[in-house]
Each structure stands twice: as structure tokens, then as C-alpha cells.
Coordinates of C-alpha atoms in Angstrom, one line a residue:
X232 CA -103.7 81.9 -167.4
X233 CA -100.9 82.3 -164.7
X234 CA -100.7 85.5 -162.9
X235 CA -98.0 87.7 -164.6
X236 CA -96.4 90.9 -163.5
X237 CA -94.2 93.1 -165.7
X238 CA -91.7 95.2 -163.6
X239 CA -90.0 98.0 -165.5
X240 CA -88.2 101.3 -164.8
X241 CA -85.2 100.1 -162.8
X242 CA -82.4 102.5 -163.7
X243 CA -80.0 99.9 -162.3
X244 CA -81.2 96.3 -161.9
X245 CA -78.7 94.4 -159.8
X246 CA -79.2 90.8 -160.8
X247 CA -76.3 89.1 -159.0
X248 CA -76.5 86.5 -161.8
X249 CA -73.9 83.8 -162.0
X250 CA -72.9 80.4 -160.8
X251 CA -71.8 79.5 -157.3
X252 CA -71.0 81.8 -154.3
X253 CA -69.0 84.9 -155.0
X254 CA -65.3 84.8 -154.0
X255 CA -62.5 87.3 -154.5
X256 CA -62.9 89.7 -157.4
X257 CA -66.2 88.1 -158.3
X258 CA -67.7 89.5 -155.1
X259 CA -67.9 92.9 -156.9
X260 CA -69.8 91.5 -159.9
X261 CA -73.4 92.7 -159.5
X262 CA -74.6 91.8 -163.0
X263 CA -76.1 95.3 -163.4
X264 CA -78.7 95.8 -166.2
X265 CA -79.4 99.5 -167.0
X266 CA -83.1 100.3 -167.6
X267 CA -83.8 96.7 -166.4
X268 CA -87.0 94.8 -166.3
X269 CA -88.4 91.6 -164.9
X270 CA -91.3 89.4 -166.0
X271 CA -92.8 87.5 -163.0
X272 CA -95.1 84.6 -163.3
X273 CA -96.8 83.0 -160.2
X274 CA -94.1 84.5 -157.9
X275 CA -91.2 83.3 -159.9
X276 CA -88.9 85.2 -162.3
X277 CA -89.8 84.2 -165.9
X278 CA -87.5 86.6 -167.7
X279 CA -85.0 89.3 -166.9
X280 CA -83.2 91.8 -169.1
X281 CA -83.5 95.3 -170.5
X282 CA -86.8 97.0 -170.6
X283 CA -87.0 96.8 -174.4
X284 CA -86.2 93.0 -174.4
X285 CA -88.7 92.1 -171.7
X286 CA -91.5 94.4 -173.0
X287 CA -91.2 92.7 -176.4
X288 CA -92.2 89.3 -175.0
X289 CA -95.7 88.2 -175.9
X290 CA -96.7 87.6 -172.3
X291 CA -95.7 91.1 -171.2
X292 CA -98.5 92.8 -173.0
X293 CA -101.2 91.1 -171.0
X294 CA -99.3 91.2 -167.7
X295 CA -100.0 93.6 -164.8
X296 CA -97.5 96.4 -164.8
X297 CA -95.3 97.9 -162.1
X298 CA -93.1 100.9 -163.0
X299 CA -90.2 101.6 -160.6
X300 CA -89.7 105.1 -161.9
X301 CA -86.0 105.0 -162.4
X302 CA -85.1 103.6 -159.0
X303 CA -82.5 101.0 -157.9
X304 CA -83.7 97.3 -157.6
X305 CA -81.7 94.4 -156.2
X306 CA -82.5 91.0 -154.7
X307 CA -84.2 91.2 -151.3
X308 CA -81.6 91.1 -148.5
X309 CA -81.0 87.7 -146.9
X310 CA -80.2 88.2 -143.2
X311 CA -78.5 85.0 -142.3
X312 CA -77.9 85.6 -138.5
X313 CA -80.5 87.0 -136.1
X314 CA -81.8 86.3 -132.6
X315 CA -85.4 87.3 -133.5
X316 CA -87.3 86.1 -130.5
X317 CA -86.4 87.8 -127.2
X318 CA -88.4 89.5 -124.5
X319 CA -86.9 92.9 -124.0
X320 CA -84.0 95.3 -124.8
X321 CA -80.9 95.4 -122.6
X322 CA -80.6 99.2 -122.6
X323 CA -79.4 99.2 -119.0
X324 CA -76.3 97.3 -120.2
X325 CA -75.8 99.7 -123.0
X326 CA -75.2 102.5 -120.5
X327 CA -72.8 100.2 -118.5
X328 CA -70.8 99.6 -121.6
X329 CA -70.6 103.4 -122.3
X330 CA -69.2 103.8 -118.8
X331 CA -66.5 101.3 -119.5
X332 CA -67.8 97.8 -118.5
X333 CA -66.8 95.1 -121.0
X334 CA -69.2 92.6 -122.5
X335 CA -67.6 89.8 -120.4
X336 CA -67.7 91.8 -117.2
X337 CA -71.4 92.4 -117.6
X338 CA -71.9 88.7 -118.3
X339 CA -70.0 87.6 -115.2
X340 CA -72.5 89.7 -113.1
X341 CA -75.5 88.0 -114.5
X342 CA -76.1 90.3 -117.4
X343 CA -75.6 89.5 -121.1
X344 CA -77.2 86.4 -122.5
X345 CA -78.3 85.2 -119.0
X346 CA -80.2 88.5 -118.5
X347 CA -82.1 87.8 -121.8
X348 CA -82.8 84.2 -120.6
X349 CA -84.3 85.4 -117.4
X350 CA -86.6 87.8 -119.2
X351 CA -87.7 85.3 -121.9
X352 CA -88.5 82.5 -119.4
X353 CA -91.0 84.8 -117.7
X354 CA -92.5 86.2 -120.9
X355 CA -95.7 84.8 -122.4
X356 CA -95.8 83.5 -125.9
X357 CA -98.2 86.2 -126.9
X358 CA -95.8 88.9 -125.7
X359 CA -92.9 87.4 -127.5
X360 CA -95.0 86.9 -130.7
X361 CA -96.1 90.6 -130.7
X362 CA -92.5 91.8 -130.2
X363 CA -91.2 89.6 -133.0
X364 CA -93.9 90.6 -135.4
X365 CA -93.1 94.3 -134.8
X366 CA -89.5 93.5 -135.6
X367 CA -90.4 91.6 -138.7
X368 CA -92.3 94.5 -140.1
X369 CA -89.2 96.6 -139.7
X370 CA -87.0 94.0 -141.3
X371 CA -89.1 94.1 -144.4
X372 CA -89.3 97.9 -144.4
X373 CA -85.5 97.9 -144.8
X374 CA -85.6 95.4 -147.8
X375 CA -85.1 92.1 -146.1
X376 CA -87.1 89.2 -147.5
X377 CA -85.6 86.2 -145.8
X378 CA -84.0 85.8 -142.4
X379 CA -82.5 83.2 -140.1
X380 CA -83.7 83.1 -136.5
X381 CA -82.0 81.4 -133.6
X382 CA -83.3 80.2 -130.3
X383 CA -80.9 80.4 -127.4
X384 CA -82.6 82.7 -124.9
X385 CA -84.5 79.9 -123.3
X386 CA -81.8 77.4 -122.3
X387 CA -84.2 74.9 -120.9
X388 CA -86.6 72.4 -122.6
X389 CA -89.9 74.4 -122.5
X390 CA -88.4 77.8 -123.3
X391 CA -86.2 76.6 -126.2
X392 CA -89.2 74.7 -127.7
X393 CA -91.4 77.8 -127.2
X394 CA -89.0 79.9 -129.2
X395 CA -88.7 77.4 -132.1
X396 CA -92.5 76.9 -132.2
X397 CA -92.8 80.7 -132.4
X398 CA -90.5 80.7 -135.4
X399 CA -93.0 78.4 -137.2
X400 CA -96.0 80.5 -136.1
X401 CA -94.4 83.7 -137.2
X402 CA -93.5 82.3 -140.6
X403 CA -97.1 81.4 -141.2
X404 CA -98.6 84.8 -140.4
X405 CA -96.4 87.3 -142.2
X406 CA -94.5 87.3 -145.5
X407 CA -90.9 86.9 -144.7
X408 CA -89.3 83.4 -144.8
X409 CA -87.9 82.4 -141.4
X410 CA -85.1 79.8 -141.4
X411 CA -85.0 78.3 -137.9
X412 CA -81.8 77.5 -136.0
X413 CA -81.5 75.7 -132.6
X414 CA -79.0 77.5 -130.4
X415 CA -79.5 75.7 -127.1
X416 CA -75.8 75.8 -126.7
X417 CA -75.6 79.6 -126.4
X418 CA -74.1 79.6 -122.9
X419 CA -74.5 77.2 -119.9
X420 CA -77.6 78.4 -118.0
X421 CA -77.2 79.7 -114.5
X422 CA -79.0 76.7 -112.9
X423 CA -76.3 74.3 -114.4
X424 CA -73.3 76.4 -113.1
X425 CA -73.7 75.6 -109.5
X426 CA -71.9 72.2 -109.4
X427 CA -68.8 70.9 -111.1
X428 CA -70.9 68.4 -113.1
X429 CA -73.3 71.0 -114.3
X430 CA -71.8 71.7 -117.7
X431 CA -71.7 68.0 -118.6
X432 CA -75.3 67.6 -117.4
X433 CA -76.5 70.5 -119.6
X434 CA -74.7 69.1 -122.6
X435 CA -76.4 65.8 -121.9
X436 CA -79.7 67.6 -121.9
X437 CA -78.9 69.1 -125.3
X438 CA -77.7 65.9 -126.9
X439 CA -80.0 63.3 -125.3
X440 CA -83.2 65.3 -125.1
X441 CA -83.5 68.7 -126.8
X442 CA -81.7 67.9 -130.1
X443 CA -83.7 64.7 -130.8
X444 CA -87.0 66.4 -130.0
X445 CA -86.2 69.4 -132.1
X446 CA -85.2 67.2 -135.0
X447 CA -88.2 64.8 -134.7
X448 CA -90.6 67.7 -134.6
X449 CA -88.8 69.5 -137.5
X450 CA -88.6 72.7 -135.4
X451 CA -85.2 73.7 -136.8
X452 CA -83.1 73.2 -139.9
X453 CA -79.7 74.1 -138.3
X454 CA -77.9 73.7 -135.0
X455 CA -75.6 76.5 -133.8
X456 CA -73.1 76.6 -130.9
X457 CA -71.4 79.6 -129.3
X458 CA -67.9 78.3 -129.2
X459 CA -65.9 80.9 -127.2
X460 CA -64.4 81.9 -123.9
X461 CA -67.2 81.8 -121.3
X462 CA -69.4 79.6 -123.5
X463 CA -68.5 76.2 -125.0
X464 CA -65.1 74.7 -125.8
X465 CA -64.2 73.3 -129.2
X466 CA -64.5 69.8 -127.9
X467 CA -67.9 70.4 -126.4
X468 CA -69.0 72.2 -129.5
X469 CA -67.9 69.2 -131.6
X470 CA -69.9 66.8 -129.4
X471 CA -73.1 68.9 -129.7
X472 CA -72.9 69.6 -133.4
X473 CA -71.9 66.0 -134.2
X474 CA -75.0 64.8 -132.4
X475 CA -77.1 67.4 -134.3
X476 CA -75.7 66.2 -137.6
X477 CA -76.7 62.6 -136.8
X478 CA -80.2 63.9 -136.2
X479 CA -80.3 65.7 -139.5
X480 CA -79.6 69.3 -138.3
X481 CA -76.9 71.1 -140.3
X482 CA -74.2 72.8 -138.2
X483 CA -73.4 76.5 -137.9
X484 CA -71.0 78.1 -135.4
X485 CA -70.4 81.4 -133.5
X486 CA -66.7 81.4 -134.0
X487 CA -63.6 83.4 -132.9
X488 CA -65.6 86.4 -131.6
X489 CA -64.1 87.1 -128.2
X490 CA -61.1 84.8 -128.3
X491 CA -59.5 82.3 -130.7
X492 CA -60.8 78.8 -129.9
X493 CA -60.3 76.8 -133.1
X494 CA -64.0 77.1 -133.9
X495 CA -63.4 78.1 -137.5
X496 CA -61.4 75.0 -138.2
X497 CA -64.1 72.9 -136.5
X498 CA -66.7 74.5 -138.7
X499 CA -64.8 73.6 -141.8
X500 CA -64.1 70.0 -140.5
X501 CA -67.9 69.5 -139.9
X502 CA -68.9 71.1 -143.2
X503 CA -70.8 73.8 -141.4
X504 CA -73.0 76.1 -143.5
X505 CA -71.3 79.1 -141.9
X506 CA -69.1 80.3 -139.1
X507 CA -70.0 83.7 -137.8
X508 CA -68.3 86.7 -136.2
X509 CA -64.6 85.9 -136.9
X510 CA -63.0 88.9 -135.3
X511 CA -60.1 86.7 -133.9
X512 CA -59.4 84.5 -136.9
X513 CA -55.7 83.9 -137.9
X514 CA -54.0 83.4 -141.2
X515 CA -54.4 79.6 -141.0
X516 CA -58.2 80.0 -140.5
X517 CA -58.4 82.4 -143.4
X518 CA -56.6 80.1 -145.7
X519 CA -58.7 77.1 -144.6
X520 CA -62.0 79.1 -145.2
X521 CA -60.8 80.1 -148.7
X522 CA -60.5 76.4 -149.6
X523 CA -63.9 75.4 -148.1
X524 CA -67.6 76.0 -148.8
X525 CA -68.2 77.2 -145.3
X526 CA -69.4 80.8 -145.4
X527 CA -67.6 83.4 -143.3
X528 CA -70.5 85.6 -142.0
X529 CA -69.4 88.9 -140.7
X530 CA -71.4 90.9 -138.1
X531 CA -70.1 94.4 -137.9
X532 CA -73.2 95.7 -136.1
X533 CA -72.1 93.8 -133.0
X534 CA -68.6 95.3 -133.0
X535 CA -70.0 98.8 -133.6
X536 CA -72.6 98.5 -130.8
X537 CA -70.0 97.2 -128.3
X538 CA -67.6 100.0 -129.3
X539 CA -64.8 97.6 -130.2
X540 CA -61.9 98.6 -132.3
X541 CA -61.2 95.2 -133.9
X542 CA -63.5 94.1 -136.6
X543 CA -63.4 90.9 -138.6
X544 CA -60.6 91.0 -141.3
X545 CA -62.9 91.2 -144.3
X546 CA -60.3 92.3 -146.8
X547 CA -58.0 89.4 -146.0
X548 CA -60.9 87.0 -146.2
X549 CA -62.1 88.3 -149.5
X550 CA -58.6 88.5 -151.1
X551 CA -57.9 84.9 -149.9
X552 CA -61.0 83.7 -151.7
X553 CA -63.3 82.9 -148.7
X554 CA -67.1 83.1 -149.2
X555 CA -68.0 86.3 -147.2
X556 CA -71.5 87.1 -146.1
X557 CA -73.0 89.9 -144.0
X558 CA -75.8 89.8 -141.4
X559 CA -77.3 92.0 -138.7
X560 CA -76.9 89.7 -135.7
X561 CA -80.1 91.4 -134.5
X562 CA -80.2 90.7 -130.8
X563 CA -81.1 92.7 -127.6
X564 CA -77.6 92.9 -126.2
X565 CA -74.9 93.5 -128.8
X566 CA -76.6 94.4 -132.1
X567 CA -80.1 95.8 -131.8
X568 CA -80.5 96.7 -135.4
X569 CA -82.9 95.4 -138.1
X570 CA -81.4 97.4 -140.9
X571 CA -79.3 95.6 -143.5
X572 CA -78.5 99.0 -145.2
X573 CA -76.9 100.1 -142.0
X574 CA -74.9 96.9 -142.0
X575 CA -73.8 97.7 -145.5
X576 CA -72.6 101.1 -144.3
X577 CA -70.6 99.5 -141.5
X578 CA -69.1 97.0 -143.9
X579 CA -67.9 99.7 -146.2
X580 CA -66.7 102.1 -143.5
X581 CA -65.3 99.7 -140.9
X582 CA -64.5 96.5 -142.9
X583 CA -63.4 98.4 -146.0
X584 CA -65.6 96.5 -148.3
X585 CA -66.8 98.2 -151.5
X586 CA -70.6 98.8 -151.9
X587 CA -70.7 96.1 -154.5
X588 CA -69.0 93.6 -152.3
X589 CA -71.3 94.4 -149.4
X590 CA -74.4 94.0 -151.6
X591 CA -73.2 90.6 -152.9
X592 CA -72.3 89.5 -149.3
X593 CA -75.8 90.3 -148.1
X594 CA -77.8 88.7 -150.9
X595 CA -76.3 85.8 -152.9
X596 CA -73.6 84.8 -150.4
X597 CA -76.0 85.1 -147.5
X598 CA -78.4 82.8 -149.4
X599 CA -75.5 80.3 -149.7
X600 CA -75.1 80.6 -145.9
X601 CA -78.7 79.4 -145.5
X602 CA -78.4 76.9 -148.3
X603 CA -81.1 78.6 -150.3
X604 CA -79.1 80.0 -153.2
X605 CA -81.1 78.0 -155.8
X606 CA -84.3 79.9 -154.7
X607 CA -83.2 83.4 -153.6
X608 CA -80.2 85.8 -153.5
X609 CA -80.2 86.8 -157.1
X610 CA -82.6 87.9 -159.9
X611 CA -82.5 85.0 -162.3
X612 CA -85.0 82.9 -164.2
X613 CA -86.7 80.3 -162.0
X614 CA -85.9 82.0 -158.7
X615 CA -88.4 83.7 -156.5
X616 CA -89.2 87.3 -157.4
X617 CA -87.9 89.0 -154.3
X618 CA -86.8 92.6 -154.7
X619 CA -85.7 95.5 -152.6
X620 CA -86.2 98.8 -154.4
X621 CA -84.5 101.9 -153.2
X622 CA -85.4 105.5 -154.0
X623 CA -81.9 106.3 -155.2
X624 CA -80.1 106.8 -158.5
X625 CA -77.0 104.7 -157.8
X626 CA -76.6 101.5 -155.8
X627 CA -73.5 102.9 -154.0
X628 CA -75.9 105.4 -152.3
X629 CA -77.5 102.5 -150.3
X630 CA -74.5 102.4 -147.8
X631 CA -73.5 106.0 -148.5
X632 CA -76.6 107.3 -146.7
X633 CA -75.9 105.6 -143.4
X634 CA -78.7 105.4 -140.9
X635 CA -81.2 106.5 -143.5
X636 CA -84.0 104.2 -144.8
X637 CA -84.2 104.9 -148.5
X638 CA -86.2 101.7 -149.1
X639 CA -89.1 102.4 -151.5
X640 CA -90.7 99.0 -152.0
X641 CA -90.1 95.4 -151.0
X642 CA -91.5 92.6 -153.1
X643 CA -91.8 89.0 -151.8
X644 CA -92.6 86.2 -154.3
X645 CA -94.0 88.8 -156.7
X646 CA -96.2 90.5 -154.1
X647 CA -95.6 94.0 -152.6
X648 CA -95.1 93.4 -148.9
X649 CA -93.8 96.9 -148.0
X650 CA -94.1 100.3 -149.6
X651 CA -92.8 103.5 -148.0
X652 CA -95.3 106.2 -147.0
X653 CA -94.2 108.3 -150.0
X654 CA -94.7 105.4 -152.5
X655 CA -97.5 105.6 -154.9
X656 CA -97.7 102.2 -156.6
X657 CA -99.7 102.0 -159.8
X658 CA -100.7 98.6 -161.1
X659 CA -102.3 98.6 -164.5
X660 CA -104.1 95.3 -164.9
X661 CA -103.9 93.9 -168.4
X662 CA -104.0 97.4 -169.8
X663 CA -104.2 98.1 -173.5
X664 CA -102.2 100.9 -175.1
X665 CA -105.0 103.5 -174.6
X666 CA -105.6 102.5 -170.9
X667 CA -101.8 102.6 -170.3
X668 CA -101.5 106.1 -171.6
X669 CA -104.3 107.3 -169.4
X670 CA -102.7 105.7 -166.3
X671 CA -99.4 107.3 -167.1
X672 CA -101.0 110.7 -167.3
X673 CA -102.8 110.2 -163.9
X674 CA -99.6 108.9 -162.2

């Protein structure tokens, strides 16, 4: 007999059921089932509906039981933009920003990304692995079950490959799925900035050496470029991403963060999975995104941490019909947060998204951004049983309690991978009616 688990007691079960990515008014449709339940078989959702409906199924009586006790349950968060592997914080730069230094001023003095590059190149794989594992435990404690992870703090052959291999190692030793992205084109490294030909030489290193090796070794699924002032131009980005596509890596783009470069239009032209940041998009970009399948991934944690006043125009994007997603942009310089609930709070307070829109953007639409919407992002029959359960009575309270971790339990493919210290989980294995009554009295 397959392993079956009956999950009941969700006062609000947010299924996010439906076809295709959520656009416009559909972004608010959470598919809520009151007093909801799930039947899980071998890590996959076998049935979803009301408690009465699911408990009446023949298989439910013999299944193991998990009662959520009237809490809120939704699909596990999909964090579609992170820089997981890095060597240390950049707290010293945080204080400089508070004193008035801009992100670009710090970068020109050797700080910013190049600071993280210097630290990572000197770090051992063991130290990087330990730091990343600690972060992954925190991700899951906030309800994240899948995340994307970029390289980009190595910027030479051995260090970039070290990061990507660590992604594979980390995926094998802990429960979260890690979707790997090659970001060798984060910025031009310092050692290639000393001669006029240095930029062209570094791009040649990427296109002729690193991208082919990454693709052949299957170390990444996506290729990203930071297309912005001080990083790579639109033409350079096109050259790098076109090469990546020829080698089987799907494109993504850091777009229109610090300045308007045309990166959004390039992302659409290349059929990129997503273009991320978008603080500087214009009306033409928004209209083009609305007609495309490229996901607009917004990263309000970055703007918040930098103390910026201008956030991405979420309302205009949503109302135009673009596919809007949210992510943490977890990184040591501009967004050192692992909390998707905090990102939801920022999305509501700063981007003026509703709680329902923010939840859809961080689950099903984020799954589309990683091209995994057939497996994750909603609670539907045939998908992986991946849940984030919150000790709350209303889903709107998730962003409402900003900075507070109300996560009660995280389930990955039908297995509990996190439970809060206050959580008492009671599984009743194939209990009969008499055994179940006794367990209820003890619980």
C-alpha cells in the first residue's frame, strides 16, 4: 500500500487552484476552502476539498492523520530570486548607507558586489556550505519550500563553478529544492577592469569557457545577467544570454533596477523566464510585459534595505495584466532577509498589493518564474504536497504581522521539514475510531 497522509483542520486552505499564471483580477483568487483537507499519497496530492469530502474517501480511513487545529494552510512559498551562497555579511556597508552613501558610490570604492567577490574567493567550500545550510534552515522555518539560487560572487572560473557545485551538494543534503542559475555576468570583476579590452575579454571568458562548461556539466538550469548601469549593457547582455540559450540555459535578467537600459524589452525578446527588480520600467515596458509570458519578479526587500523611495510599480503591472511574482533577493548587500512573510508585508505596505495578490505572487506565479508550475505553487491533485501552515486565523494576518514569524509547520513532499518550538504534531498511524478518540483526548 502507498504511504497516505490525511491532513485536516485547515480553517482556510488556500489552494491557488486554476489554469495558467495569475494576471490582473485573477491574482486575488486564492481558491480558499474553509475547513479544508488534503489526502497525500507518496508525497503527491491525491485529493483536496472540504474535510467532510476528503474524510469520506475510502483511503482516508487507513491513512496517517495530521490535524492542523484550525490554522491557515497555503502552498509552500517559492522564492524565485536569491543569492544563496556568499561568504559574509556586508554590515559595514549598511552603516555607510545610513550615513548617506549610495549603492553606486560604495561600489565605485570597491564595495558592493566586488566586496562579496573578494570574500567568497578566499572562503573554503566548507565555510560556504555551512553558512548556506544555516540560511536554508531559516528559509524553511518561514515557509519556503523551493528557492532559486544564483552564482555571481565568484566571477572567475574556479569560484563560479565552486558556487554552482555547492548548489548541487546543498540540494542533496537538505529538503528544499534549489533551482540553480549561473550569474557569471553579475559585474565585470576587478581584474578585468584594468585595460580597455578587459570587458570584452571577460565576456569572452563567459561565452567561450564558463557557459559551455556549466551547461555540459548541468550545473545550472538558467543564466542571468545584471543589465544595468555599472554592470552590463543591453547588447552585452544579449550576447551572453543568446550564447547561454544555444547551450540550453534559459535566460533571466536583472532589469531596470538602477537605471532604464531596455533590459525588460530584451527579456521579452529572448523569451526569458523572468525579469527582476523593475523599479525603472516605463509604460512601454509594462505594456510589453502584459502581452508576454515573462514574469515580472519584484524585490521590495532590496529597496527597503537600501532606503529607496522608489519601488517597482506593482499596481500598474498588475492592472496591465503582467505576471507579477515576489521574491526575497536574499543577498549580503542589499536584501539580507530570508523571510517571505516579510516580503509579503513590504509588498502590501510599499507596493500596495493586497494580501491575496502577494500570496499568489509568491506561490503560483513564482513557480511559473522557475518553470515549475506543473509541480508546485498550488494545492491541486497531482502536484507535490508542499504546505506552509501559519498559526493564524486569517490569511491576511500573514503580512499584517510584519517581522513576526507565525509559521507553525512546513511540509515538503508530504514530510514535515519544520515545526515551530510551540508545535505539537500528533500523527495517528492508521488509527481506528477508538484509537483516534484516545489520541484526541491526549492531544
